[in-house]
Amino acid sequence: MKLVWSPEIAAKAFTDTVKSCELLEGSSVAELISAMAAGWNAKLIVETWSHGGITTTSIGLSVASMHTCGKHVCIAPDEDSKAEYIGAMKKAGMSPEVIVGEPEEAVKGMVIDFLVVDSGKNNLGRIIKEAKFGDRGAVVVCKNATLKTEDFQLGSLFDGGSRRIVRSVFLPVGKGLDIAHVAAGEIGSGSGIVKKSRWIREVDKQSGEEFVIRKYNVL
């Protein structure tokens, strides 16, 4: 099965997130991620969060889960972070499930459709290694991507592994979003073998923003 994009649900989640995050810092990122999660009809949405983090993205993910009739789970590193997160989300009228622990351990046993991690605070490579994605494929979003080394790309975590990336893109929104679409199935399991990849750079003529997309050729 493949992920099927629903523009109607994405638009509704975007609009509702705008209303929920009005006048809150970082809402532009929240609205975009909410629309993506809803548009992909994600049933299990997982995010990482720690003390001092911005909760607008979390609000957006909760909004998305409501539109997809899915589940939103937050992984917090300790009890203090959990309490802070729950308090902030209650003010927004939302109550996602919160798990305390290291993300790379907490994701074990979950079948994730949409994963959001913070590159500035999490060991992204270990989380990706332990995460299990559904047979529809999945979307992985890395926040604060500009805090990573210049030559790092989210798609590189999958190079040579059992799973392949259909495409990945860096968006200059907030402190940078690195986004990857993980293909359904595994390499060699009948879904194709990656032969080579190439980077494509495009510039939005109206906004001037530059988009970098990695395209893979498969058999």
GROMACS .gro file of C-alpha atoms in nm:
model
  219
    1MET     CA    1   0.000   0.000   0.000
    2LYS     CA    2   0.110   0.356  -0.062
    3LEU     CA    3   0.044   0.672   0.129
    4VAL     CA    4  -0.243   0.859  -0.034
    5TRP     CA    5  -0.250   1.236   0.002
    6SER     CA    6  -0.580   1.398   0.100
    7PRO     CA    7  -0.574   1.774   0.028
    8GLU     CA    8  -0.915   1.824   0.190
    9ILE     CA    9  -0.811   1.683   0.527
   10ALA     CA   10  -0.476   1.864   0.507
   11ALA     CA   11  -0.652   2.197   0.449
   12LYS     CA   12  -0.888   2.142   0.743
   13ALA     CA   13  -0.601   2.052   0.976
   14PHE     CA   14  -0.406   2.357   0.857
   15THR     CA   15  -0.699   2.588   0.925
   16ASP     CA   16  -0.772   2.440   1.269
   17THR     CA   17  -0.405   2.464   1.366
   18VAL     CA   18  -0.400   2.830   1.262
   19LYS     CA   19  -0.691   2.890   1.500
   20SER     CA   20  -0.535   2.689   1.784
   21CYS     CA   21  -0.188   2.845   1.749
   22GLU     CA   22  -0.295   3.201   1.675
   23LEU     CA   23  -0.038   3.450   1.804
   24LEU     CA   24   0.188   3.171   1.931
   25GLU     CA   25   0.555   3.159   1.839
   26GLY     CA   26   0.654   2.901   1.577
   27SER     CA   27   0.302   2.851   1.446
   28SER     CA   28   0.411   2.850   1.080
   29VAL     CA   29   0.600   2.524   1.137
   30ALA     CA   30   0.307   2.379   1.331
   31GLU     CA   31   0.060   2.452   1.055
   32LEU     CA   32   0.278   2.295   0.789
   33ILE     CA   33   0.350   1.978   0.986
   34SER     CA   34  -0.015   1.945   1.092
   35ALA     CA   35  -0.131   1.965   0.731
   36MET     CA   36   0.128   1.705   0.629
   37ALA     CA   37   0.030   1.456   0.901
   38ALA     CA   38  -0.341   1.498   0.828
   39GLY     CA   39  -0.295   1.489   0.453
   40TRP     CA   40  -0.109   1.159   0.477
   41ASN     CA   41  -0.392   1.023   0.696
   42ALA     CA   42  -0.142   0.924   0.966
   43LYS     CA   43  -0.293   0.688   1.223
   44LEU     CA   44   0.002   0.686   1.465
   45ILE     CA   45   0.180   1.019   1.502
   46VAL     CA   46   0.488   1.018   1.726
   47GLU     CA   47   0.698   1.315   1.835
   48THR     CA   48   0.988   1.378   2.072
   49TRP     CA   49   0.980   1.670   2.316
   50SER     CA   50   1.194   1.792   2.604
   51HIS     CA   51   1.201   2.071   2.863
   52GLY     CA   52   1.174   2.419   2.718
   53GLY     CA   53   1.049   2.305   2.379
   54ILE     CA   54   0.787   2.491   2.176
   55THR     CA   55   0.448   2.315   2.190
   56THR     CA   56   0.290   2.468   1.879
   57THR     CA   57   0.406   2.172   1.670
   58SER     CA   58   0.253   1.938   1.928
   59ILE     CA   59  -0.077   2.124   1.906
   60GLY     CA   60  -0.068   2.088   1.529
   61LEU     CA   61  -0.002   1.715   1.554
   62SER     CA   62  -0.293   1.670   1.795
   63VAL     CA   63  -0.518   1.859   1.554
   64ALA     CA   64  -0.402   1.631   1.273
   65SER     CA   65  -0.472   1.316   1.478
   66MET     CA   66  -0.828   1.436   1.539
   67HIS     CA   67  -0.885   1.472   1.165
   68THR     CA   68  -0.742   1.127   1.086
   69CYS     CA   69  -0.905   0.954   1.386
   70GLY     CA   70  -0.551   0.856   1.478
   71LYS     CA   71  -0.332   0.861   1.787
   72HIS     CA   72  -0.076   1.125   1.889
   73VAL     CA   73   0.205   1.010   2.118
   74CYS     CA   74   0.475   1.229   2.270
   75ILE     CA   75   0.804   1.089   2.403
   76ALA     CA   76   0.951   1.296   2.689
   77PRO     CA   77   1.297   1.227   2.840
   78ASP     CA   78   1.197   1.274   3.206
   79GLU     CA   79   0.906   1.340   3.443
   80ASP     CA   80   0.971   1.716   3.458
   81SER     CA   81   0.946   1.743   3.080
   82LYS     CA   82   0.632   1.530   3.085
   83ALA     CA   83   0.466   1.754   3.345
   84GLU     CA   84   0.561   2.070   3.156
   85TYR     CA   85   0.433   1.927   2.828
   86ILE     CA   86   0.103   1.806   2.974
   87GLY     CA   87   0.045   2.144   3.137
   88ALA     CA   88   0.106   2.333   2.814
   89MET     CA   89  -0.115   2.100   2.610
   90LYS     CA   90  -0.398   2.119   2.863
   91LYS     CA   91  -0.405   2.496   2.817
   92ALA     CA   92  -0.466   2.429   2.448
   93GLY     CA   93  -0.745   2.185   2.534
   94MET     CA   94  -0.551   1.875   2.421
   95SER     CA   95  -0.423   1.563   2.595
   96PRO     CA   96  -0.205   1.335   2.381
   97GLU     CA   97  -0.046   1.027   2.531
   98VAL     CA   98   0.295   1.094   2.688
   99ILE     CA   99   0.566   0.831   2.735
  100VAL     CA  100   0.877   0.893   2.947
  101GLY     CA  101   1.204   0.744   2.825
  102GLU     CA  102   1.477   0.758   2.563
  103PRO     CA  103   1.315   0.793   2.218
  104GLU     CA  104   1.519   0.511   2.063
  105GLU     CA  105   1.381   0.276   2.329
  106ALA     CA  106   1.029   0.415   2.343
  107VAL     CA  107   0.965   0.372   1.967
  108LYS     CA  108   1.029  -0.002   1.985
  109GLY     CA  109   0.707  -0.191   1.920
  110MET     CA  110   0.532   0.107   1.760
  111VAL     CA  111   0.424   0.101   1.396
  112ILE     CA  112   0.464   0.467   1.308
  113ASP     CA  113   0.305   0.657   1.019
  114PHE     CA  114   0.439   1.005   1.100
  115LEU     CA  115   0.750   1.073   1.311
  116VAL     CA  116   0.871   1.417   1.426
  117VAL     CA  117   1.209   1.449   1.601
  118ASP     CA  118   1.425   1.741   1.718
  119SER     CA  119   1.773   1.721   1.565
  120GLY     CA  120   1.908   1.956   1.830
  121LYS     CA  121   1.817   1.728   2.120
  122ASN     CA  122   1.779   1.373   1.989
  123ASN     CA  123   2.007   1.103   1.852
  124LEU     CA  124   1.831   1.086   1.518
  125GLY     CA  125   2.032   0.794   1.381
  126ARG     CA  126   1.947   0.567   1.674
  127ILE     CA  127   1.578   0.660   1.663
  128ILE     CA  128   1.554   0.586   1.292
  129LYS     CA  129   1.732   0.254   1.345
  130GLU     CA  130   1.482   0.139   1.607
  131ALA     CA  131   1.166   0.286   1.453
  132LYS     CA  132   0.928   0.057   1.267
  133PHE     CA  133   0.712   0.200   0.990
  134GLY     CA  134   0.380   0.075   0.856
  135ASP     CA  135   0.322  -0.109   0.529
  136ARG     CA  136   0.186   0.217   0.385
  137GLY     CA  137   0.524   0.381   0.427
  138ALA     CA  138   0.585   0.678   0.657
  139VAL     CA  139   0.692   1.040   0.679
  140VAL     CA  140   0.986   1.146   0.899
  141VAL     CA  141   1.026   1.513   0.993
  142CYS     CA  142   1.340   1.649   1.155
  143LYS     CA  143   1.293   1.988   1.325
  144ASN     CA  144   1.573   2.240   1.383
  145ALA     CA  145   1.759   2.089   1.090
  146THR     CA  146   1.992   2.388   1.061
  147LEU     CA  147   2.155   2.280   1.388
  148LYS     CA  148   2.297   1.973   1.215
  149THR     CA  149   2.625   1.964   1.025
  150GLU     CA  150   2.607   2.116   0.677
  151ASP     CA  151   2.674   1.792   0.495
  152PHE     CA  152   2.411   1.592   0.688
  153GLN     CA  153   2.087   1.493   0.519
  154LEU     CA  154   1.804   1.294   0.673
  155GLY     CA  155   1.798   1.062   0.372
  156SER     CA  156   2.158   0.955   0.444
  157LEU     CA  157   2.040   0.764   0.752
  158PHE     CA  158   1.868   0.518   0.521
  159ASP     CA  159   2.151   0.474   0.267
  160GLY     CA  160   2.254   0.110   0.252
  161GLY     CA  161   1.980   0.004   0.493
  162SER     CA  162   1.682  -0.225   0.448
  163ARG     CA  163   1.445   0.066   0.388
  164ARG     CA  164   1.461   0.325   0.114
  165ILE     CA  165   1.367   0.689   0.079
  166VAL     CA  166   1.131   0.784  -0.202
  167ARG     CA  167   1.224   1.149  -0.169
  168SER     CA  168   1.357   1.393   0.087
  169VAL     CA  169   1.349   1.771   0.102
  170PHE     CA  170   1.484   2.051   0.319
  171LEU     CA  171   1.246   2.341   0.383
  172PRO     CA  172   1.377   2.673   0.521
  173VAL     CA  173   1.083   2.708   0.762
  174GLY     CA  174   1.148   2.801   1.124
  175LYS     CA  175   1.494   2.664   1.207
  176GLY     CA  176   1.475   2.424   0.914
  177LEU     CA  177   1.269   2.114   0.841
  178ASP     CA  178   1.432   1.804   0.693
  179ILE     CA  179   1.155   1.577   0.563
  180ALA     CA  180   1.176   1.226   0.419
  181HIS     CA  181   0.912   0.995   0.274
  182VAL     CA  182   1.001   0.636   0.361
  183ALA     CA  183   0.877   0.391   0.100
  184ALA     CA  184   0.638   0.109   0.181
  185GLY     CA  185   0.813  -0.227   0.203
  186GLU     CA  186   1.183  -0.302   0.223
  187ILE     CA  187   1.462  -0.312  -0.031
  188GLY     CA  188   1.475  -0.655  -0.189
  189SER     CA  189   1.125  -0.750  -0.067
  190GLY     CA  190   0.961  -0.693  -0.404
  191SER     CA  191   0.927  -0.315  -0.387
  192GLY     CA  192   1.249  -0.238  -0.572
  193ILE     CA  193   1.620  -0.180  -0.520
  194VAL     CA  194   1.773   0.164  -0.510
  195LYS     CA  195   2.023   0.206  -0.794
  196LYS     CA  196   2.131   0.569  -0.756
  197SER     CA  197   2.013   0.907  -0.637
  198ARG     CA  198   2.055   1.271  -0.732
  199TRP     CA  199   1.987   1.608  -0.575
  200ILE     CA  200   1.758   1.861  -0.742
  201ARG     CA  201   1.753   2.226  -0.637
  202GLU     CA  202   1.452   2.445  -0.710
  203VAL     CA  203   1.376   2.807  -0.620
  204ASP     CA  204   1.026   2.939  -0.560
  205LYS     CA  205   1.004   3.244  -0.788
  206GLN     CA  206   0.753   3.420  -0.564
  207SER     CA  207   0.906   3.363  -0.217
  208GLY     CA  208   1.268   3.317  -0.321
  209GLU     CA  209   1.291   3.006  -0.100
  210GLU     CA  210   1.522   2.728  -0.215
  211PHE     CA  211   1.410   2.365  -0.200
  212VAL     CA  212   1.649   2.070  -0.217
  213ILE     CA  213   1.494   1.739  -0.317
  214ARG     CA  214   1.670   1.403  -0.331
  215LYS     CA  215   1.528   1.172  -0.600
  216TYR     CA  216   1.598   0.799  -0.613
  217ASN     CA  217   1.581   0.577  -0.920
  218VAL     CA  218   1.448   0.231  -0.842
  219LEU     CA  219   1.379  -0.087  -1.030
   0.00000   0.00000   0.00000
